mmCIF file with all atom_site columns, C-alpha atoms in Angstrom:
data_model
loop_
_atom_site.group_PDB
_atom_site.id
_atom_site.type_symbol
_atom_site.label_atom_id
_atom_site.label_alt_id
_atom_site.label_comp_id
_atom_site.label_asym_id
_atom_site.label_entity_id
_atom_site.label_seq_id
_atom_site.pdbx_PDB_ins_code
_atom_site.Cartn_x
_atom_site.Cartn_y
_atom_site.Cartn_z
_atom_site.occupancy
_atom_site.B_iso_or_equiv
_atom_site.pdbx_formal_charge
_atom_site.auth_seq_id
_atom_site.auth_comp_id
_atom_site.auth_asym_id
_atom_site.auth_atom_id
_atom_site.pdbx_PDB_model_num
ATOM 1   C CA . MET A 1 1   ? 133.050 192.439 166.185 1.00 0.00 ? 157 MET A CA 1
ATOM 2   C CA . SER A 1 2   ? 135.883 192.844 163.655 1.00 0.00 ? 158 SER A CA 1
ATOM 3   C CA . ASP A 1 3   ? 138.998 190.716 163.119 1.00 0.00 ? 159 ASP A CA 1
ATOM 4   C CA . GLY A 1 4   ? 138.772 189.176 166.554 1.00 0.00 ? 160 GLY A CA 1
ATOM 5   C CA . LEU A 1 5   ? 137.956 192.504 168.227 1.00 0.00 ? 161 LEU A CA 1
ATOM 6   C CA . ASP A 1 6   ? 134.775 193.119 170.206 1.00 0.00 ? 162 ASP A CA 1
ATOM 7   C CA . VAL A 1 7   ? 134.285 196.790 169.342 1.00 0.00 ? 163 VAL A CA 1
ATOM 8   C CA . ARG A 1 8   ? 131.445 197.286 171.832 1.00 0.00 ? 164 ARG A CA 1
ATOM 9   C CA . ALA A 1 9   ? 133.560 195.961 174.697 1.00 0.00 ? 165 ALA A CA 1
ATOM 10  C CA . ALA A 1 10  ? 136.515 198.108 173.617 1.00 0.00 ? 166 ALA A CA 1
ATOM 11  C CA . VAL A 1 11  ? 134.383 201.269 173.503 1.00 0.00 ? 167 VAL A CA 1
ATOM 12  C CA . THR A 1 12  ? 132.745 200.483 176.858 1.00 0.00 ? 168 THR A CA 1
ATOM 13  C CA . ARG A 1 13  ? 136.110 199.993 178.530 1.00 0.00 ? 169 ARG A CA 1
ATOM 14  C CA . SER A 1 14  ? 137.375 203.233 177.029 1.00 0.00 ? 170 SER A CA 1
ATOM 15  C CA . MET A 1 15  ? 134.345 205.121 178.334 1.00 0.00 ? 171 MET A CA 1
ATOM 16  C CA . LEU A 1 16  ? 134.799 203.698 181.825 1.00 0.00 ? 172 LEU A CA 1
ATOM 17  C CA . GLY A 1 17  ? 138.388 204.907 181.765 1.00 0.00 ? 173 GLY A CA 1
ATOM 18  C CA . TRP A 1 18  ? 137.169 208.506 181.845 1.00 0.00 ? 174 TRP A CA 1
ATOM 19  C CA . GLY A 1 19  ? 135.569 207.801 185.215 1.00 0.00 ? 175 GLY A CA 1
ATOM 20  C CA . VAL A 1 20  ? 139.034 206.984 186.535 1.00 0.00 ? 176 VAL A CA 1
ATOM 21  C CA . VAL A 1 21  ? 140.505 210.209 185.129 1.00 0.00 ? 177 VAL A CA 1
ATOM 22  C CA . ALA A 1 22  ? 137.695 212.634 186.073 1.00 0.00 ? 178 ALA A CA 1
ATOM 23  C CA . GLY A 1 23  ? 138.318 213.001 189.811 1.00 0.00 ? 179 GLY A CA 1
ATOM 24  C CA . PRO A 1 24  ? 142.117 213.439 189.732 1.00 0.00 ? 180 PRO A CA 1
ATOM 25  C CA . PHE A 1 25  ? 141.766 215.867 186.814 1.00 0.00 ? 181 PHE A CA 1
ATOM 26  C CA . TYR A 1 26  ? 139.206 218.025 188.635 1.00 0.00 ? 182 TYR A CA 1
ATOM 27  C CA . LEU A 1 27  ? 141.098 218.087 191.918 1.00 0.00 ? 183 LEU A CA 1
ATOM 28  C CA . VAL A 1 28  ? 144.559 218.742 190.471 1.00 0.00 ? 184 VAL A CA 1
ATOM 29  C CA . PHE A 1 29  ? 143.272 221.414 188.083 1.00 0.00 ? 185 PHE A CA 1
ATOM 30  C CA . GLY A 1 30  ? 141.275 223.036 190.892 1.00 0.00 ? 186 GLY A CA 1
ATOM 31  C CA . LEU A 1 31  ? 144.135 222.986 193.390 1.00 0.00 ? 187 LEU A CA 1
ATOM 32  C CA . ILE A 1 32  ? 146.497 224.583 190.876 1.00 0.00 ? 188 ILE A CA 1
ATOM 33  C CA . LEU A 1 33  ? 143.986 227.381 190.355 1.00 0.00 ? 189 LEU A CA 1
ATOM 34  C CA . ALA A 1 34  ? 143.374 227.710 194.101 1.00 0.00 ? 190 ALA A CA 1
ATOM 35  C CA . LEU A 1 35  ? 147.081 228.111 194.845 1.00 0.00 ? 191 LEU A CA 1
ATOM 36  C CA . THR A 1 36  ? 147.606 230.701 192.142 1.00 0.00 ? 192 THR A CA 1
ATOM 37  C CA . ARG A 1 37  ? 144.565 232.962 192.609 1.00 0.00 ? 193 ARG A CA 1
ATOM 38  C CA . ASP A 1 38  ? 145.013 236.024 194.802 1.00 0.00 ? 194 ASP A CA 1
ATOM 39  C CA . GLY A 1 39  ? 142.744 236.043 197.843 1.00 0.00 ? 195 GLY A CA 1
ATOM 40  C CA . PHE A 1 40  ? 141.651 232.419 197.592 1.00 0.00 ? 196 PHE A CA 1
ATOM 41  C CA . ASP A 1 41  ? 141.815 230.535 200.908 1.00 0.00 ? 197 ASP A CA 1
ATOM 42  C CA . LEU A 1 42  ? 141.373 226.754 200.822 1.00 0.00 ? 198 LEU A CA 1
ATOM 43  C CA . THR A 1 43  ? 140.126 226.796 204.435 1.00 0.00 ? 199 THR A CA 1
ATOM 44  C CA . ARG A 1 44  ? 137.356 229.309 203.712 1.00 0.00 ? 200 ARG A CA 1
ATOM 45  C CA . HIS A 1 45  ? 136.460 228.985 200.054 1.00 0.00 ? 201 HIS A CA 1
ATOM 46  C CA . SER A 1 46  ? 135.050 226.155 197.965 1.00 0.00 ? 202 SER A CA 1
ATOM 47  C CA . LEU A 1 47  ? 136.544 225.465 194.530 1.00 0.00 ? 203 LEU A CA 1
ATOM 48  C CA . SER A 1 48  ? 133.311 226.672 192.930 1.00 0.00 ? 204 SER A CA 1
ATOM 49  C CA . LEU A 1 49  ? 134.231 230.258 193.784 1.00 0.00 ? 205 LEU A CA 1
ATOM 50  C CA . LEU A 1 50  ? 137.213 230.038 191.441 1.00 0.00 ? 206 LEU A CA 1
ATOM 51  C CA . SER A 1 51  ? 134.776 230.482 188.543 1.00 0.00 ? 207 SER A CA 1
ATOM 52  C CA . LEU A 1 52  ? 134.324 234.106 189.640 1.00 0.00 ? 208 LEU A CA 1
ATOM 53  C CA . GLY A 1 53  ? 136.513 237.074 188.830 1.00 0.00 ? 209 GLY A CA 1
ATOM 54  C CA . GLU A 1 54  ? 139.532 237.340 186.572 1.00 0.00 ? 210 GLU A CA 1
ATOM 55  C CA . GLY A 1 55  ? 140.596 233.907 185.383 1.00 0.00 ? 211 GLY A CA 1
ATOM 56  C CA . GLY A 1 56  ? 137.254 232.398 186.375 1.00 0.00 ? 212 GLY A CA 1
ATOM 57  C CA . TRP A 1 57  ? 136.887 230.869 182.926 1.00 0.00 ? 213 TRP A CA 1
ATOM 58  C CA . LEU A 1 58  ? 139.545 228.304 183.853 1.00 0.00 ? 214 LEU A CA 1
ATOM 59  C CA . GLN A 1 59  ? 137.407 226.840 186.653 1.00 0.00 ? 215 GLN A CA 1
ATOM 60  C CA . ILE A 1 60  ? 134.385 226.940 184.346 1.00 0.00 ? 216 ILE A CA 1
ATOM 61  C CA . LEU A 1 61  ? 136.472 224.898 181.898 1.00 0.00 ? 217 LEU A CA 1
ATOM 62  C CA . ASN A 1 62  ? 137.351 222.534 184.746 1.00 0.00 ? 218 ASN A CA 1
ATOM 63  C CA . PHE A 1 63  ? 133.659 222.042 185.512 1.00 0.00 ? 219 PHE A CA 1
ATOM 64  C CA . ALA A 1 64  ? 132.831 221.454 181.848 1.00 0.00 ? 220 ALA A CA 1
ATOM 65  C CA . LEU A 1 65  ? 135.620 219.003 181.043 1.00 0.00 ? 221 LEU A CA 1
ATOM 66  C CA . THR A 1 66  ? 135.170 217.037 184.259 1.00 0.00 ? 222 THR A CA 1
ATOM 67  C CA . GLY A 1 67  ? 131.396 216.924 183.803 1.00 0.00 ? 223 GLY A CA 1
ATOM 68  C CA . ILE A 1 68  ? 131.787 215.578 180.281 1.00 0.00 ? 224 ILE A CA 1
ATOM 69  C CA . MET A 1 69  ? 134.169 212.885 181.560 1.00 0.00 ? 225 MET A CA 1
ATOM 70  C CA . VAL A 1 70  ? 131.625 211.884 184.218 1.00 0.00 ? 226 VAL A CA 1
ATOM 71  C CA . ILE A 1 71  ? 128.827 211.738 181.627 1.00 0.00 ? 227 ILE A CA 1
ATOM 72  C CA . VAL A 1 72  ? 130.929 209.502 179.373 1.00 0.00 ? 228 VAL A CA 1
ATOM 73  C CA . ALA A 1 73  ? 131.750 207.244 182.342 1.00 0.00 ? 229 ALA A CA 1
ATOM 74  C CA . GLY A 1 74  ? 128.042 207.040 183.178 1.00 0.00 ? 230 GLY A CA 1
ATOM 75  C CA . TRP A 1 75  ? 127.299 206.024 179.612 1.00 0.00 ? 231 TRP A CA 1
ATOM 76  C CA . GLY A 1 76  ? 129.965 203.353 179.930 1.00 0.00 ? 232 GLY A CA 1
ATOM 77  C CA . LEU A 1 77  ? 128.219 202.045 183.048 1.00 0.00 ? 233 LEU A CA 1
ATOM 78  C CA . LEU A 1 78  ? 124.958 201.933 181.071 1.00 0.00 ? 234 LEU A CA 1
ATOM 79  C CA . ARG A 1 79  ? 126.632 199.750 178.463 1.00 0.00 ? 235 ARG A CA 1
ATOM 80  C CA . ALA A 1 80  ? 128.274 197.390 180.973 1.00 0.00 ? 236 ALA A CA 1
ATOM 81  C CA . PRO A 1 81  ? 126.828 193.880 181.484 1.00 0.00 ? 237 PRO A CA 1
ATOM 82  C CA . THR A 1 82  ? 126.049 194.230 185.202 1.00 0.00 ? 238 THR A CA 1
ATOM 83  C CA . ASP A 1 83  ? 122.828 193.903 187.199 1.00 0.00 ? 239 ASP A CA 1
ATOM 84  C CA . ARG A 1 84  ? 121.070 197.250 187.600 1.00 0.00 ? 240 ARG A CA 1
ATOM 85  C CA . SER A 1 85  ? 123.972 199.035 185.884 1.00 0.00 ? 241 SER A CA 1
ATOM 86  C CA . ARG A 1 86  ? 121.345 201.084 184.073 1.00 0.00 ? 242 ARG A CA 1
ATOM 87  C CA . GLY A 1 87  ? 120.253 202.852 187.258 1.00 0.00 ? 243 GLY A CA 1
ATOM 88  C CA . THR A 1 88  ? 123.857 203.474 188.264 1.00 0.00 ? 244 THR A CA 1
ATOM 89  C CA . GLY A 1 89  ? 124.716 204.829 184.833 1.00 0.00 ? 245 GLY A CA 1
ATOM 90  C CA . ILE A 1 90  ? 121.734 207.178 184.709 1.00 0.00 ? 246 ILE A CA 1
ATOM 91  C CA . ALA A 1 91  ? 122.557 208.573 188.164 1.00 0.00 ? 247 ALA A CA 1
ATOM 92  C CA . VAL A 1 92  ? 126.181 209.178 187.135 1.00 0.00 ? 248 VAL A CA 1
ATOM 93  C CA . ILE A 1 93  ? 125.103 210.890 183.893 1.00 0.00 ? 249 ILE A CA 1
ATOM 94  C CA . ILE A 1 94  ? 122.817 213.192 185.918 1.00 0.00 ? 250 ILE A CA 1
ATOM 95  C CA . ALA A 1 95  ? 125.739 214.007 188.235 1.00 0.00 ? 251 ALA A CA 1
ATOM 96  C CA . GLY A 1 96  ? 127.958 214.810 185.261 1.00 0.00 ? 252 GLY A CA 1
ATOM 97  C CA . ALA A 1 97  ? 125.349 217.018 183.606 1.00 0.00 ? 253 ALA A CA 1
ATOM 98  C CA . ALA A 1 98  ? 124.850 218.856 186.908 1.00 0.00 ? 254 ALA A CA 1
ATOM 99  C CA . LEU A 1 99  ? 128.600 219.464 187.107 1.00 0.00 ? 255 LEU A CA 1
ATOM 100 C CA . VAL A 1 100 ? 128.615 221.005 183.631 1.00 0.00 ? 256 VAL A CA 1
ATOM 101 C CA . LEU A 1 101 ? 125.655 223.234 184.531 1.00 0.00 ? 257 LEU A CA 1
ATOM 102 C CA . ALA A 1 102 ? 127.334 224.223 187.813 1.00 0.00 ? 258 ALA A CA 1
ATOM 103 C CA . GLY A 1 103 ? 129.983 225.831 185.634 1.00 0.00 ? 259 GLY A CA 1
ATOM 104 C CA . VAL A 1 104 ? 127.438 227.552 183.408 1.00 0.00 ? 260 VAL A CA 1
ATOM 105 C CA . PHE A 1 105 ? 125.610 229.037 186.405 1.00 0.00 ? 261 PHE A CA 1
ATOM 106 C CA . ARG A 1 106 ? 128.252 230.652 188.576 1.00 0.00 ? 262 ARG A CA 1
ATOM 107 C CA . PRO A 1 107 ? 128.037 230.915 192.384 1.00 0.00 ? 263 PRO A CA 1
ATOM 108 C CA . ASP A 1 108 ? 127.556 234.115 194.347 1.00 0.00 ? 264 ASP A CA 1
ATOM 109 C CA . PRO A 1 109 ? 130.632 235.774 195.943 1.00 0.00 ? 265 PRO A CA 1
ATOM 110 C CA . VAL A 1 110 ? 131.123 234.824 199.605 1.00 0.00 ? 266 VAL A CA 1
ATOM 111 C CA . ALA A 1 111 ? 133.707 235.072 202.399 1.00 0.00 ? 267 ALA A CA 1
ATOM 112 C CA . GLY A 1 112 ? 135.744 237.798 200.707 1.00 0.00 ? 268 GLY A CA 1
ATOM 113 C CA . PHE A 1 113 ? 136.248 236.135 197.345 1.00 0.00 ? 269 PHE A CA 1
ATOM 114 C CA . PRO A 1 114 ? 136.759 237.481 194.771 1.00 0.00 ? 270 PRO A CA 1
ATOM 115 C CA . PRO A 1 115 ? 138.543 240.321 196.593 1.00 0.00 ? 271 PRO A CA 1
ATOM 116 C CA . GLY A 1 116 ? 136.349 243.406 196.745 1.00 0.00 ? 272 GLY A CA 1
ATOM 117 C CA . ALA A 1 117 ? 133.185 241.672 195.576 1.00 0.00 ? 273 ALA A CA 1
ATOM 118 C CA . GLU A 1 118 ? 129.998 242.166 197.583 1.00 0.00 ? 274 GLU A CA 1
ATOM 119 C CA . ALA A 1 119 ? 128.037 239.126 198.741 1.00 0.00 ? 275 ALA A CA 1
ATOM 120 C CA . ASN A 1 120 ? 124.596 239.019 197.162 1.00 0.00 ? 276 ASN A CA 1
ATOM 121 C CA . ALA A 1 121 ? 122.069 236.383 196.192 1.00 0.00 ? 277 ALA A CA 1
ATOM 122 C CA . THR A 1 122 ? 121.375 235.907 192.484 1.00 0.00 ? 278 THR A CA 1
ATOM 123 C CA . ALA A 1 123 ? 119.371 233.482 190.383 1.00 0.00 ? 279 ALA A CA 1
ATOM 124 C CA . SER A 1 124 ? 122.634 232.114 188.957 1.00 0.00 ? 280 SER A CA 1
ATOM 125 C CA . GLY A 1 125 ? 123.926 231.431 192.461 1.00 0.00 ? 281 GLY A CA 1
ATOM 126 C CA . ILE A 1 126 ? 120.747 229.578 193.426 1.00 0.00 ? 282 ILE A CA 1
ATOM 127 C CA . VAL A 1 127 ? 120.869 227.396 190.301 1.00 0.00 ? 283 VAL A CA 1
ATOM 128 C CA . HIS A 1 128 ? 124.547 226.708 190.986 1.00 0.00 ? 284 HIS A CA 1
ATOM 129 C CA . LEU A 1 129 ? 123.664 225.419 194.459 1.00 0.00 ? 285 LEU A CA 1
ATOM 130 C CA . VAL A 1 130 ? 120.868 223.249 193.040 1.00 0.00 ? 286 VAL A CA 1
ATOM 131 C CA . MET A 1 131 ? 123.250 221.778 190.458 1.00 0.00 ? 287 MET A CA 1
ATOM 132 C CA . GLY A 1 132 ? 125.809 221.089 193.187 1.00 0.00 ? 288 GLY A CA 1
ATOM 133 C CA . ALA A 1 133 ? 123.175 219.232 195.181 1.00 0.00 ? 289 ALA A CA 1
ATOM 134 C CA . ALA A 1 134 ? 122.154 217.247 192.080 1.00 0.00 ? 290 ALA A CA 1
ATOM 135 C CA . GLN A 1 135 ? 125.774 216.257 191.487 1.00 0.00 ? 291 GLN A CA 1
ATOM 136 C CA . PHE A 1 136 ? 126.308 214.937 195.002 1.00 0.00 ? 292 PHE A CA 1
ATOM 137 C CA . ILE A 1 137 ? 122.918 213.247 195.230 1.00 0.00 ? 293 ILE A CA 1
ATOM 138 C CA . GLY A 1 138 ? 123.451 211.631 191.821 1.00 0.00 ? 294 GLY A CA 1
ATOM 139 C CA . LEU A 1 139 ? 126.784 210.140 192.865 1.00 0.00 ? 295 LEU A CA 1
ATOM 140 C CA . ALA A 1 140 ? 125.413 209.017 196.237 1.00 0.00 ? 296 ALA A CA 1
ATOM 141 C CA . VAL A 1 141 ? 122.431 207.290 194.607 1.00 0.00 ? 297 VAL A CA 1
ATOM 142 C CA . ALA A 1 142 ? 124.717 205.653 192.043 1.00 0.00 ? 298 ALA A CA 1
ATOM 143 C CA . ALA A 1 143 ? 126.967 204.383 194.835 1.00 0.00 ? 299 ALA A CA 1
ATOM 144 C CA . LEU A 1 144 ? 124.056 202.861 196.745 1.00 0.00 ? 300 LEU A CA 1
ATOM 145 C CA . ILE A 1 145 ? 122.682 201.173 193.608 1.00 0.00 ? 301 ILE A CA 1
ATOM 146 C CA . MET A 1 146 ? 126.141 199.829 192.840 1.00 0.00 ? 302 MET A CA 1
ATOM 147 C CA . ALA A 1 147 ? 126.389 198.501 196.395 1.00 0.00 ? 303 ALA A CA 1
ATOM 148 C CA . GLY A 1 148 ? 123.253 196.443 195.777 1.00 0.00 ? 304 GLY A CA 1
ATOM 149 C CA . THR A 1 149 ? 124.716 195.145 192.518 1.00 0.00 ? 305 THR A CA 1
ATOM 150 C CA . PHE A 1 150 ? 127.866 193.876 194.199 1.00 0.00 ? 306 PHE A CA 1
ATOM 151 C CA . ALA A 1 151 ? 125.936 192.481 197.155 1.00 0.00 ? 307 ALA A CA 1
ATOM 152 C CA . ARG A 1 152 ? 123.910 190.308 194.778 1.00 0.00 ? 308 ARG A CA 1
ATOM 153 C CA . ARG A 1 153 ? 127.125 189.148 193.159 1.00 0.00 ? 309 ARG A CA 1
ATOM 154 C CA . GLY A 1 154 ? 128.386 188.077 196.600 1.00 0.00 ? 310 GLY A CA 1
ATOM 155 C CA . GLU A 1 155 ? 131.155 190.706 196.584 1.00 0.00 ? 311 GLU A CA 1
ATOM 156 C CA . ARG A 1 156 ? 130.558 191.983 200.089 1.00 0.00 ? 312 ARG A CA 1
ATOM 157 C CA . GLY A 1 157 ? 133.749 194.025 200.385 1.00 0.00 ? 313 GLY A CA 1
ATOM 158 C CA . ARG A 1 158 ? 133.015 196.050 197.284 1.00 0.00 ? 314 ARG A CA 1
ATOM 159 C CA . ALA A 1 159 ? 129.367 196.393 198.268 1.00 0.00 ? 315 ALA A CA 1
ATOM 160 C CA . ALA A 1 160 ? 130.335 197.722 201.690 1.00 0.00 ? 316 ALA A CA 1
ATOM 161 C CA . LEU A 1 161 ? 132.871 200.206 200.295 1.00 0.00 ? 317 LEU A CA 1
ATOM 162 C CA . SER A 1 162 ? 130.403 201.498 197.709 1.00 0.00 ? 318 SER A CA 1
ATOM 163 C CA . ARG A 1 163 ? 127.707 201.900 200.363 1.00 0.00 ? 319 ARG A CA 1
ATOM 164 C CA . ILE A 1 164 ? 130.075 203.665 202.784 1.00 0.00 ? 320 ILE A CA 1
ATOM 165 C CA . LEU A 1 165 ? 131.311 206.107 200.134 1.00 0.00 ? 321 LEU A CA 1
ATOM 166 C CA . GLY A 1 166 ? 127.738 206.853 199.061 1.00 0.00 ? 322 GLY A CA 1
ATOM 167 C CA . ILE A 1 167 ? 126.725 207.637 202.633 1.00 0.00 ? 323 ILE A CA 1
ATOM 168 C CA . ILE A 1 168 ? 129.815 209.807 203.148 1.00 0.00 ? 324 ILE A CA 1
ATOM 169 C CA . VAL A 1 169 ? 129.009 211.803 200.012 1.00 0.00 ? 325 VAL A CA 1
ATOM 170 C CA . ILE A 1 170 ? 125.458 212.671 201.022 1.00 0.00 ? 326 ILE A CA 1
ATOM 171 C CA . VAL A 1 171 ? 126.120 213.230 204.751 1.00 0.00 ? 327 VAL A CA 1
ATOM 172 C CA . ALA A 1 172 ? 129.256 215.319 204.168 1.00 0.00 ? 328 ALA A CA 1
ATOM 173 C CA . PHE A 1 173 ? 127.487 217.393 201.521 1.00 0.00 ? 329 PHE A CA 1
ATOM 174 C CA . LEU A 1 174 ? 124.425 218.115 203.676 1.00 0.00 ? 330 LEU A CA 1
ATOM 175 C CA . ALA A 1 175 ? 126.531 218.925 206.749 1.00 0.00 ? 331 ALA A CA 1
ATOM 176 C CA . GLY A 1 176 ? 128.995 220.950 204.697 1.00 0.00 ? 332 GLY A CA 1
ATOM 177 C CA . ALA A 1 177 ? 126.220 222.972 203.062 1.00 0.00 ? 333 ALA A CA 1
ATOM 178 C CA . ALA A 1 178 ? 124.741 223.744 206.477 1.00 0.00 ? 334 ALA A CA 1
ATOM 179 C CA . LEU A 1 179 ? 128.141 224.860 207.830 1.00 0.00 ? 335 LEU A CA 1
ATOM 180 C CA . SER A 1 180 ? 129.520 226.320 204.611 1.00 0.00 ? 336 SER A CA 1
ATOM 181 C CA . ALA A 1 181 ? 130.491 229.619 206.266 1.00 0.00 ? 337 ALA A CA 1
ATOM 182 C CA . SER A 1 182 ? 132.996 227.857 208.559 1.00 0.00 ? 338 SER A CA 1
ATOM 183 C CA . PRO A 1 183 ? 136.251 225.994 207.888 1.00 0.00 ? 339 PRO A CA 1
ATOM 184 C CA . ILE A 1 184 ? 134.556 222.801 209.112 1.00 0.00 ? 340 ILE A CA 1
ATOM 185 C CA . GLY A 1 185 ? 131.829 223.178 206.498 1.00 0.00 ? 341 GLY A CA 1
ATOM 186 C CA . VAL A 1 186 ? 134.366 223.756 203.726 1.00 0.00 ? 342 VAL A CA 1
ATOM 187 C CA . GLY A 1 187 ? 136.276 220.690 204.908 1.00 0.00 ? 343 GLY A CA 1
ATOM 188 C CA . LEU A 1 188 ? 133.119 218.584 204.798 1.00 0.00 ? 344 LEU A CA 1
ATOM 189 C CA . LEU A 1 189 ? 132.365 219.743 201.253 1.00 0.00 ? 345 LEU A CA 1
ATOM 190 C CA . TRP A 1 190 ? 135.906 218.723 200.292 1.00 0.00 ? 346 TRP A CA 1
ATOM 191 C CA . LEU A 1 191 ? 135.234 215.324 201.847 1.00 0.00 ? 347 LEU A CA 1
ATOM 192 C CA . ALA A 1 192 ? 132.045 214.954 199.782 1.00 0.00 ? 348 ALA A CA 1
ATOM 193 C CA . VAL A 1 193 ? 133.914 215.841 196.582 1.00 0.00 ? 349 VAL A CA 1
ATOM 194 C CA . VAL A 1 194 ? 136.798 213.454 197.260 1.00 0.00 ? 350 VAL A CA 1
ATOM 195 C CA . ALA A 1 195 ? 134.509 210.602 198.350 1.00 0.00 ? 351 ALA A CA 1
ATOM 196 C CA . GLY A 1 196 ? 132.305 211.025 195.269 1.00 0.00 ? 352 GLY A CA 1
ATOM 197 C CA . PHE A 1 197 ? 135.181 210.960 192.822 1.00 0.00 ? 353 PHE A CA 1
ATOM 198 C CA . ALA A 1 198 ? 136.865 208.130 194.737 1.00 0.00 ? 354 ALA A CA 1
ATOM 199 C CA . TRP A 1 199 ? 133.699 206.056 194.370 1.00 0.00 ? 355 TRP A CA 1
ATOM 200 C CA . LEU A 1 200 ? 133.522 206.818 190.645 1.00 0.00 ? 356 LEU A CA 1
ATOM 201 C CA . LEU A 1 201 ? 137.167 205.834 190.182 1.00 0.00 ? 357 LEU A CA 1
ATOM 202 C CA . VAL A 1 202 ? 137.012 202.502 191.994 1.00 0.00 ? 358 VAL A CA 1
ATOM 203 C CA . SER A 1 203 ? 133.596 201.603 190.553 1.00 0.00 ? 359 SER A CA 1
ATOM 204 C CA . CYS A 1 204 ? 134.719 202.223 186.985 1.00 0.00 ? 360 CYS A CA 1
ATOM 205 C CA . LEU A 1 205 ? 137.777 200.051 187.644 1.00 0.00 ? 361 LEU A CA 1
ATOM 206 C CA . TRP A 1 206 ? 135.561 197.284 189.083 1.00 0.00 ? 362 TRP A CA 1
ATOM 207 C CA . VAL A 1 207 ? 133.129 197.385 186.173 1.00 0.00 ? 363 VAL A CA 1
ATOM 208 C CA . TYR A 1 208 ? 136.003 197.641 183.680 1.00 0.00 ? 364 TYR A CA 1
ATOM 209 C CA . ARG A 1 209 ? 137.123 194.197 184.838 1.00 0.00 ? 365 ARG A CA 1
ATOM 210 C CA . ILE A 1 210 ? 133.589 192.817 184.398 1.00 0.00 ? 366 ILE A CA 1
ATOM 211 C CA . VAL A 1 211 ? 133.381 193.927 180.761 1.00 0.00 ? 367 VAL A CA 1
ATOM 212 C CA . PRO A 1 212 ? 134.690 191.089 178.544 1.00 0.00 ? 368 PRO A CA 1
ATOM 213 C CA . HIS A 1 213 ? 138.160 191.615 177.112 1.00 0.00 ? 369 HIS A CA 1
ATOM 214 C CA . PRO A 1 214 ? 137.802 193.214 173.656 1.00 0.00 ? 370 PRO A CA 1
ATOM 215 C CA . ASP A 1 215 ? 140.422 190.869 172.206 1.00 0.00 ? 371 ASP A CA 1
ATOM 216 C CA . LEU A 1 216 ? 138.474 187.643 171.649 1.00 0.00 ? 372 LEU A CA 1
ATOM 217 C CA . SER A 1 217 ? 141.659 185.595 171.837 1.00 0.00 ? 373 SER A CA 1
ATOM 218 C CA . GLN A 1 218 ? 142.236 186.714 175.442 1.00 0.00 ? 374 GLN A CA 1
ATOM 219 C CA . ARG A 1 219 ? 138.789 185.792 176.791 1.00 0.00 ? 375 ARG A CA 1
#
């Protein structure tokens, strides 16, 4: 503490703020790329494919920056004074690290994108899929742990929403992966992405309010 300022609380709140920014940043950045890349079809292609071909480095950057934001948010959850926040934070950090690695290991071309590329299975593509699974599972586990935290605090509404979003993430991901070659599968993967980032956003806002105000005079 310094001059009436709780530095730890201030840093923790700042770190949680990145969990609010991560999802909108990833989705807006990705949609801009999707709408400006020749041959990309939002009904047939996942955003991961944007890391392929000319301009693919921009989606790789999107993965990296968003993953770092998620890792920082997870660290903020680790620092927060909540029951079992450690498990939630670790799961979120794993999800963020997986997102960064999903950019490092690029997916295999599918469904005609990039234009002219032949579909083939590579080690990079397999690792990319594994990292995608780790990201979704990490967020789903974090959501279910957080649901237990809020249930013990008697906050049933927040517990229910966290549990529902966690279930949506894992079910939509598994179903979407199984049907990934169809528009329905792509739509389900979009649902998993949106639900995961929505959970991270609202959870970081909830925990932000639990962290004591850094200005000691306002506590």
